[in-house]
CSV table of C-alpha atoms in Angstrom, one decimal:
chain,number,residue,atom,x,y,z
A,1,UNK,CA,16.3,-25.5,-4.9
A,2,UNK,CA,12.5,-26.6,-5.1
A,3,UNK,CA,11.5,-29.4,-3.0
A,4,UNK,CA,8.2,-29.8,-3.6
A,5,UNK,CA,6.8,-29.4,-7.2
A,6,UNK,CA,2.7,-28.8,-7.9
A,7,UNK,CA,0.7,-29.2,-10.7
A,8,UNK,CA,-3.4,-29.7,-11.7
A,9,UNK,CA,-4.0,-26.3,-11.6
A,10,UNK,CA,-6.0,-24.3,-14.1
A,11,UNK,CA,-9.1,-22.6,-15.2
A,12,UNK,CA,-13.0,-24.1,-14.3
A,13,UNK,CA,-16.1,-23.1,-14.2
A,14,UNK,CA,-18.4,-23.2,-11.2
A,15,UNK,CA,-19.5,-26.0,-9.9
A,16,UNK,CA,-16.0,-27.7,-11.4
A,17,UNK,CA,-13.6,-30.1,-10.1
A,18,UNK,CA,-9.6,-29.9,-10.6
A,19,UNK,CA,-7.3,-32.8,-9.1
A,20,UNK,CA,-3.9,-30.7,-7.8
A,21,UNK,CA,-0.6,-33.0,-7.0
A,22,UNK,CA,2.2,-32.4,-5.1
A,23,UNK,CA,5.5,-34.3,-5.9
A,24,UNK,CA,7.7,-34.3,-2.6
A,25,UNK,CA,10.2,-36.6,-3.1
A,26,UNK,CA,10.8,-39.7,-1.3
A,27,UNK,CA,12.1,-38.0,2.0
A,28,UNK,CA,9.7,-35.2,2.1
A,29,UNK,CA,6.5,-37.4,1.0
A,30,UNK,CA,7.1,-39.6,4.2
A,31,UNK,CA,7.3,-36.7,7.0
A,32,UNK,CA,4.8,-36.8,9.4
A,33,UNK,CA,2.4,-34.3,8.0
A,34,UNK,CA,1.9,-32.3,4.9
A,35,UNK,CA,-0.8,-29.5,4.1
A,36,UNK,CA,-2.4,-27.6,1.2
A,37,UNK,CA,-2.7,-23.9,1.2
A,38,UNK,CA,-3.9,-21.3,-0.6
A,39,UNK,CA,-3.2,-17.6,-1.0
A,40,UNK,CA,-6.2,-15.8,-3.0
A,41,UNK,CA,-5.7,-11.8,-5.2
A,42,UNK,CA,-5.7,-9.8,-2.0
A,43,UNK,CA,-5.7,-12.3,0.8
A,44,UNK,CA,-3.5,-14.0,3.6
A,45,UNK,CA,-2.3,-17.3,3.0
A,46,UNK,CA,-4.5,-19.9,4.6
A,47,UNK,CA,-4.5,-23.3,5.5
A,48,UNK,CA,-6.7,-25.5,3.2
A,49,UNK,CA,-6.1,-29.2,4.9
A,50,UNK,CA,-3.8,-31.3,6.8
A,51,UNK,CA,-2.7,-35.0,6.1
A,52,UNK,CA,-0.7,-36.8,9.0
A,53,UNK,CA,0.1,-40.4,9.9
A,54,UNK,CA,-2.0,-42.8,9.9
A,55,UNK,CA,-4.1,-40.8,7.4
A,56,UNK,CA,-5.9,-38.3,9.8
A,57,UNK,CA,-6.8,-35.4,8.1
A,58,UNK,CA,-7.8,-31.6,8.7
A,59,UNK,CA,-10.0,-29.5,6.6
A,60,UNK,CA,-10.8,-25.7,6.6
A,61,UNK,CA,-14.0,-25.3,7.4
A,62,UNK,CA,-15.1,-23.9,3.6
A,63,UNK,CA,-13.2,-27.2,2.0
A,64,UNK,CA,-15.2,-29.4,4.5
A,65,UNK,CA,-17.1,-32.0,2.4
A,66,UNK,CA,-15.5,-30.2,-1.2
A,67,UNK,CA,-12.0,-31.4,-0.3
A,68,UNK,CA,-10.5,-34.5,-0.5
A,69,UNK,CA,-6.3,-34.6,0.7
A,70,UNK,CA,-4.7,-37.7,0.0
A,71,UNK,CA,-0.9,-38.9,-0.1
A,72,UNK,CA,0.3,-41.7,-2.1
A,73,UNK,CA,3.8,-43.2,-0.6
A,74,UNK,CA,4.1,-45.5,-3.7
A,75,UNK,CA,4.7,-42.1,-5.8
A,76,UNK,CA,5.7,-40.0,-3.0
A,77,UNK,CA,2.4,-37.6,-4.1
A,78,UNK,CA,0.4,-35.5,-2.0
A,79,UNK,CA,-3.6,-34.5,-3.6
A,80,UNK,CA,-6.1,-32.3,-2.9
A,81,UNK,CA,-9.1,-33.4,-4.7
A,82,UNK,CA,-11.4,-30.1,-5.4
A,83,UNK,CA,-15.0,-30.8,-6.0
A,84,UNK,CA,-17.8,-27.7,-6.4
A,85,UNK,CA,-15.3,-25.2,-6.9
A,86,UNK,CA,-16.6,-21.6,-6.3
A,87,UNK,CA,-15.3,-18.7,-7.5
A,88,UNK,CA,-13.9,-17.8,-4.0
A,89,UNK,CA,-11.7,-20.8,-3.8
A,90,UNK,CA,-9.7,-19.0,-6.7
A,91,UNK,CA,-6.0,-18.8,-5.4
A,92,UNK,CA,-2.6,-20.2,-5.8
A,93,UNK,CA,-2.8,-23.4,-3.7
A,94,UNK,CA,0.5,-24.5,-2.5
A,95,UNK,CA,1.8,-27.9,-0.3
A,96,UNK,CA,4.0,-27.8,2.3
A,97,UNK,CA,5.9,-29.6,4.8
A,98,UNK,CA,5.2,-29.5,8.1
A,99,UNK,CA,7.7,-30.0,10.9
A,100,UNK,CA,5.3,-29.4,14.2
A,101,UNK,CA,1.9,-30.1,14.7
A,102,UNK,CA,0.0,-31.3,12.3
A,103,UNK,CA,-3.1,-29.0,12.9
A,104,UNK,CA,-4.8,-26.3,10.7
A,105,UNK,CA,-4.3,-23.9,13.5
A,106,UNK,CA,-0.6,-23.7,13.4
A,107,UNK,CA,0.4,-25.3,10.1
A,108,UNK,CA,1.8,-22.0,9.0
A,109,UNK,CA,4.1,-21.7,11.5
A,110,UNK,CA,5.5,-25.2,11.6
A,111,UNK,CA,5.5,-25.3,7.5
A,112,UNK,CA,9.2,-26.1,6.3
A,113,UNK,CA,9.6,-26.6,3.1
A,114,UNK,CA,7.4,-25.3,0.0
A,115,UNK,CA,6.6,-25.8,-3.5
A,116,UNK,CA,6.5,-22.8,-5.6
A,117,UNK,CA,2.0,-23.4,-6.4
A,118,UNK,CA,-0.1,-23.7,-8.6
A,119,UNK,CA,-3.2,-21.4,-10.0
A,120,UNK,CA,-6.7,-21.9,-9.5
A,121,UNK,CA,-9.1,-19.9,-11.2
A,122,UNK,CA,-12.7,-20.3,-10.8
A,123,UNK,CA,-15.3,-18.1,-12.8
């Protein structure tokens, strides 16, 4: 059963922005924390950013001052605002729960439940 559902993915040119969203539900929008990541053609997944209570957030250092994570309660939506896209940020990006600390560093292992992502492509 899919938990989390993504969407705002698609095809943009350089320099492009793309707003992704991540519909979690009621009980999954209000854990703790919640993360982006992002698995490129030929790469490990990675952790894009964090988003924790009260609003403290984490960022990868390439989506530092390009990316903006946001969570809206009221519709239960995690974002990830994309600005200056480049063509390496072309991936499927996927959110994820988080159960443990709510750090970049370890996001990975503590991530619980998934959506199923969506693409990016910049070119």
């Amino acid at each position: 059963q899919v938990q989390l559902v993504e969407s705002g993915g698609g095809s943009v040119q350089v320099g492009g922005s793309l707003k992704l969203s991540c519909y979690a539900g009621y009980e999954h929008s209000r854990r703790y924390c919640m993360a982006w990541f992002r698995q490129g053609p030929g790469k490990e997944r990675e952790g894009v950013a964090t988003i924790g209570d009260p609003g403290t957030t984490t960022y990868t250092d390439s989506a530092k001052g390009r990316f903006t994570i946001s969570k809206d309660n009221a519709k239960d939506t995690l974002y990830l605002q994309m600005t200056g896209l480049k063509p390496g940020d072309t991936a499927m990006y996927l959110c994820a729960t988080i159960s443990g600390p709510c750090s970049l560093a370890v996001a990975a292992l503590w991530a619980d439940y998934w959506g199923q992502g969506t693409q990016v492509t910049v070119s």
